[in-house]
PDB file of C-alpha atoms in Angstrom:
ATOM      1  CA  UNK O   1      40.028 -75.337 -71.815  1.00 76.00           C
ATOM      2  CA  UNK O   2      39.559 -72.717 -74.492  1.00 77.00           C
ATOM      3  CA  UNK O   3      40.317 -74.985 -78.333  1.00 88.00           C
ATOM      4  CA  UNK O   4      39.369 -71.496 -80.450  1.00 94.00           C
ATOM      5  CA  UNK O   5      41.608 -68.699 -81.185  1.00 94.00           C
ATOM      6  CA  UNK O   6      39.575 -66.427 -79.909  1.00 94.00           C
ATOM      7  CA  UNK O   7      38.316 -67.937 -76.728  1.00 93.00           C
ATOM      8  CA  UNK O   8      42.547 -67.847 -76.374  1.00 93.00           C
ATOM      9  CA  UNK O   9      42.953 -64.590 -76.780  1.00 94.00           C
ATOM     10  CA  UNK O  10      39.816 -63.472 -74.566  1.00 95.00           C
ATOM     11  CA  UNK O  11      41.393 -65.784 -71.820  1.00 94.00           C
ATOM     12  CA  UNK O  12      44.470 -64.205 -71.996  1.00 95.00           C
ATOM     13  CA  UNK O  13      42.774 -60.394 -71.308  1.00 97.00           C
ATOM     14  CA  UNK O  14      40.953 -61.659 -68.595  1.00 96.00           C
ATOM     15  CA  UNK O  15      43.520 -62.770 -66.915  1.00 97.00           C
ATOM     16  CA  UNK O  16      45.442 -59.021 -67.726  1.00 97.00           C
ATOM     17  CA  UNK O  17      42.231 -57.338 -67.011  1.00 96.00           C
ATOM     18  CA  UNK O  18      42.154 -59.825 -63.895  1.00 97.00           C
ATOM     19  CA  UNK O  19      46.122 -58.695 -62.680  1.00 97.00           C
ATOM     20  CA  UNK O  20      44.931 -55.248 -62.724  1.00 96.00           C
ATOM     21  CA  UNK O  21      41.576 -55.068 -61.169  1.00 96.00           C
ATOM     22  CA  UNK O  22      43.809 -56.748 -58.474  1.00 97.00           C
ATOM     23  CA  UNK O  23      46.712 -54.737 -58.368  1.00 97.00           C
ATOM     24  CA  UNK O  24      43.970 -51.204 -57.825  1.00 96.00           C
ATOM     25  CA  UNK O  25      42.202 -53.177 -55.476  1.00 97.00           C
ATOM     26  CA  UNK O  26      45.276 -53.893 -53.180  1.00 97.00           C
ATOM     27  CA  UNK O  27      46.172 -50.660 -53.234  1.00 96.00           C
ATOM     28  CA  UNK O  28      43.035 -49.684 -52.118  1.00 97.00           C
ATOM     29  CA  UNK O  29      42.923 -52.037 -48.943  1.00 97.00           C
ATOM     30  CA  UNK O  30      46.472 -50.196 -48.186  1.00 97.00           C
ATOM     31  CA  UNK O  31      45.018 -47.045 -48.179  1.00 97.00           C
ATOM     32  CA  UNK O  32      42.228 -47.164 -46.786  1.00 97.00           C
ATOM     33  CA  UNK O  33      44.320 -49.546 -43.433  1.00 97.00           C
ATOM     34  CA  UNK O  34      46.979 -46.746 -43.829  1.00 97.00           C
ATOM     35  CA  UNK O  35      43.661 -43.802 -41.675  1.00 96.00           C
ATOM     36  CA  UNK O  36      42.556 -46.877 -40.100  1.00 96.00           C
ATOM     37  CA  UNK O  37      46.145 -47.377 -38.614  1.00 96.00           C
ATOM     38  CA  UNK O  38      46.187 -43.612 -37.898  1.00 95.00           C
ATOM     39  CA  UNK O  39      42.582 -43.228 -35.979  1.00 95.00           C
ATOM     40  CA  UNK O  40      43.773 -46.278 -33.871  1.00 94.00           C
ATOM     41  CA  UNK O  41      46.627 -44.388 -32.696  1.00 93.00           C
ATOM     42  CA  UNK O  42      44.765 -40.701 -32.333  1.00 91.00           C
ATOM     43  CA  UNK O  43      47.128 -39.128 -34.520  1.00 91.00           C
ATOM     44  CA  UNK O  44      44.894 -36.570 -36.210  1.00 93.00           C
ATOM     45  CA  UNK O  45      47.564 -35.305 -39.203  1.00 94.00           C
ATOM     46  CA  UNK O  46      48.441 -38.384 -39.808  1.00 94.00           C
ATOM     47  CA  UNK O  47      44.735 -39.801 -40.006  1.00 95.00           C
ATOM     48  CA  UNK O  48      43.707 -37.091 -42.964  1.00 95.00           C
ATOM     49  CA  UNK O  49      46.380 -36.838 -44.923  1.00 96.00           C
ATOM     50  CA  UNK O  50      46.139 -40.598 -44.966  1.00 96.00           C
ATOM     51  CA  UNK O  51      42.492 -39.689 -46.022  1.00 97.00           C
ATOM     52  CA  UNK O  52      43.431 -37.474 -48.702  1.00 97.00           C
ATOM     53  CA  UNK O  53      45.249 -39.641 -50.210  1.00 97.00           C
ATOM     54  CA  UNK O  54      42.904 -43.074 -49.507  1.00 97.00           C
ATOM     55  CA  UNK O  55      39.734 -40.798 -50.997  1.00 97.00           C
ATOM     56  CA  UNK O  56      40.730 -40.601 -54.431  1.00 97.00           C
ATOM     57  CA  UNK O  57      42.064 -43.881 -55.129  1.00 96.00           C
ATOM     58  CA  UNK O  58      38.764 -45.386 -53.659  1.00 97.00           C
ATOM     59  CA  UNK O  59      36.845 -42.807 -56.192  1.00 97.00           C
ATOM     60  CA  UNK O  60      39.504 -44.102 -59.527  1.00 96.00           C
ATOM     61  CA  UNK O  61      38.995 -47.730 -58.228  1.00 96.00           C
ATOM     62  CA  UNK O  62      34.829 -46.914 -58.778  1.00 97.00           C
ATOM     63  CA  UNK O  63      35.325 -45.116 -61.822  1.00 97.00           C
ATOM     64  CA  UNK O  64      37.439 -47.999 -63.382  1.00 95.00           C
ATOM     65  CA  UNK O  65      34.867 -51.013 -62.064  1.00 94.00           C
ATOM     66  CA  UNK O  66      37.056 -52.549 -59.718  1.00 95.00           C
ATOM     67  CA  UNK O  67      34.391 -51.522 -56.865  1.00 96.00           C
ATOM     68  CA  UNK O  68      30.785 -50.238 -56.772  1.00 97.00           C
ATOM     69  CA  UNK O  69      30.250 -46.764 -56.655  1.00 97.00           C
ATOM     70  CA  UNK O  70      28.045 -46.679 -53.612  1.00 98.00           C
ATOM     71  CA  UNK O  71      30.743 -49.108 -52.365  1.00 97.00           C
ATOM     72  CA  UNK O  72      33.519 -46.360 -52.370  1.00 97.00           C
ATOM     73  CA  UNK O  73      31.085 -43.231 -51.553  1.00 97.00           C
ATOM     74  CA  UNK O  74      30.210 -45.573 -48.312  1.00 98.00           C
ATOM     75  CA  UNK O  75      33.866 -46.393 -47.559  1.00 97.00           C
ATOM     76  CA  UNK O  76      34.806 -42.619 -47.782  1.00 97.00           C
ATOM     77  CA  UNK O  77      31.177 -41.644 -45.995  1.00 97.00           C
ATOM     78  CA  UNK O  78      32.744 -43.554 -43.134  1.00 97.00           C
ATOM     79  CA  UNK O  79      36.448 -42.818 -42.806  1.00 96.00           C
ATOM     80  CA  UNK O  80      35.366 -38.883 -43.219  1.00 96.00           C
ATOM     81  CA  UNK O  81      32.812 -39.554 -40.184  1.00 96.00           C
ATOM     82  CA  UNK O  82      35.472 -41.437 -37.907  1.00 95.00           C
ATOM     83  CA  UNK O  83      38.106 -38.324 -38.827  1.00 94.00           C
ATOM     84  CA  UNK O  84      35.790 -36.609 -37.914  1.00 94.00           C
ATOM     85  CA  UNK O  85      34.611 -37.914 -34.644  1.00 92.00           C
ATOM     86  CA  UNK O  86      38.696 -37.718 -33.641  1.00 85.00           C
ATOM     87  CA  UNK O  87      38.906 -34.200 -34.693  1.00 73.00           C
ATOM     88  CA  UNK O  88      35.713 -33.362 -31.916  1.00 71.00           C
TER      89      UNK O  88
END
């Protein structure tokens, strides 16, 4: 357990940041799931709309350090590829 006042403050800061990151990660997962569900149902319009919302959310998470930049880019790329296959 933290003894010094600076260690106690650091613990509080870490807890606050963890909660924020958890929220962001949850949002990203939700938006990705919505795109995947639309792709699974074969609804092209819904999939495109969900993708347009999911892409900036993923990149925002990458810029905030919640996920790595390459991870976010890979996920966006793979979702876009699946969307493209659906529209063919």
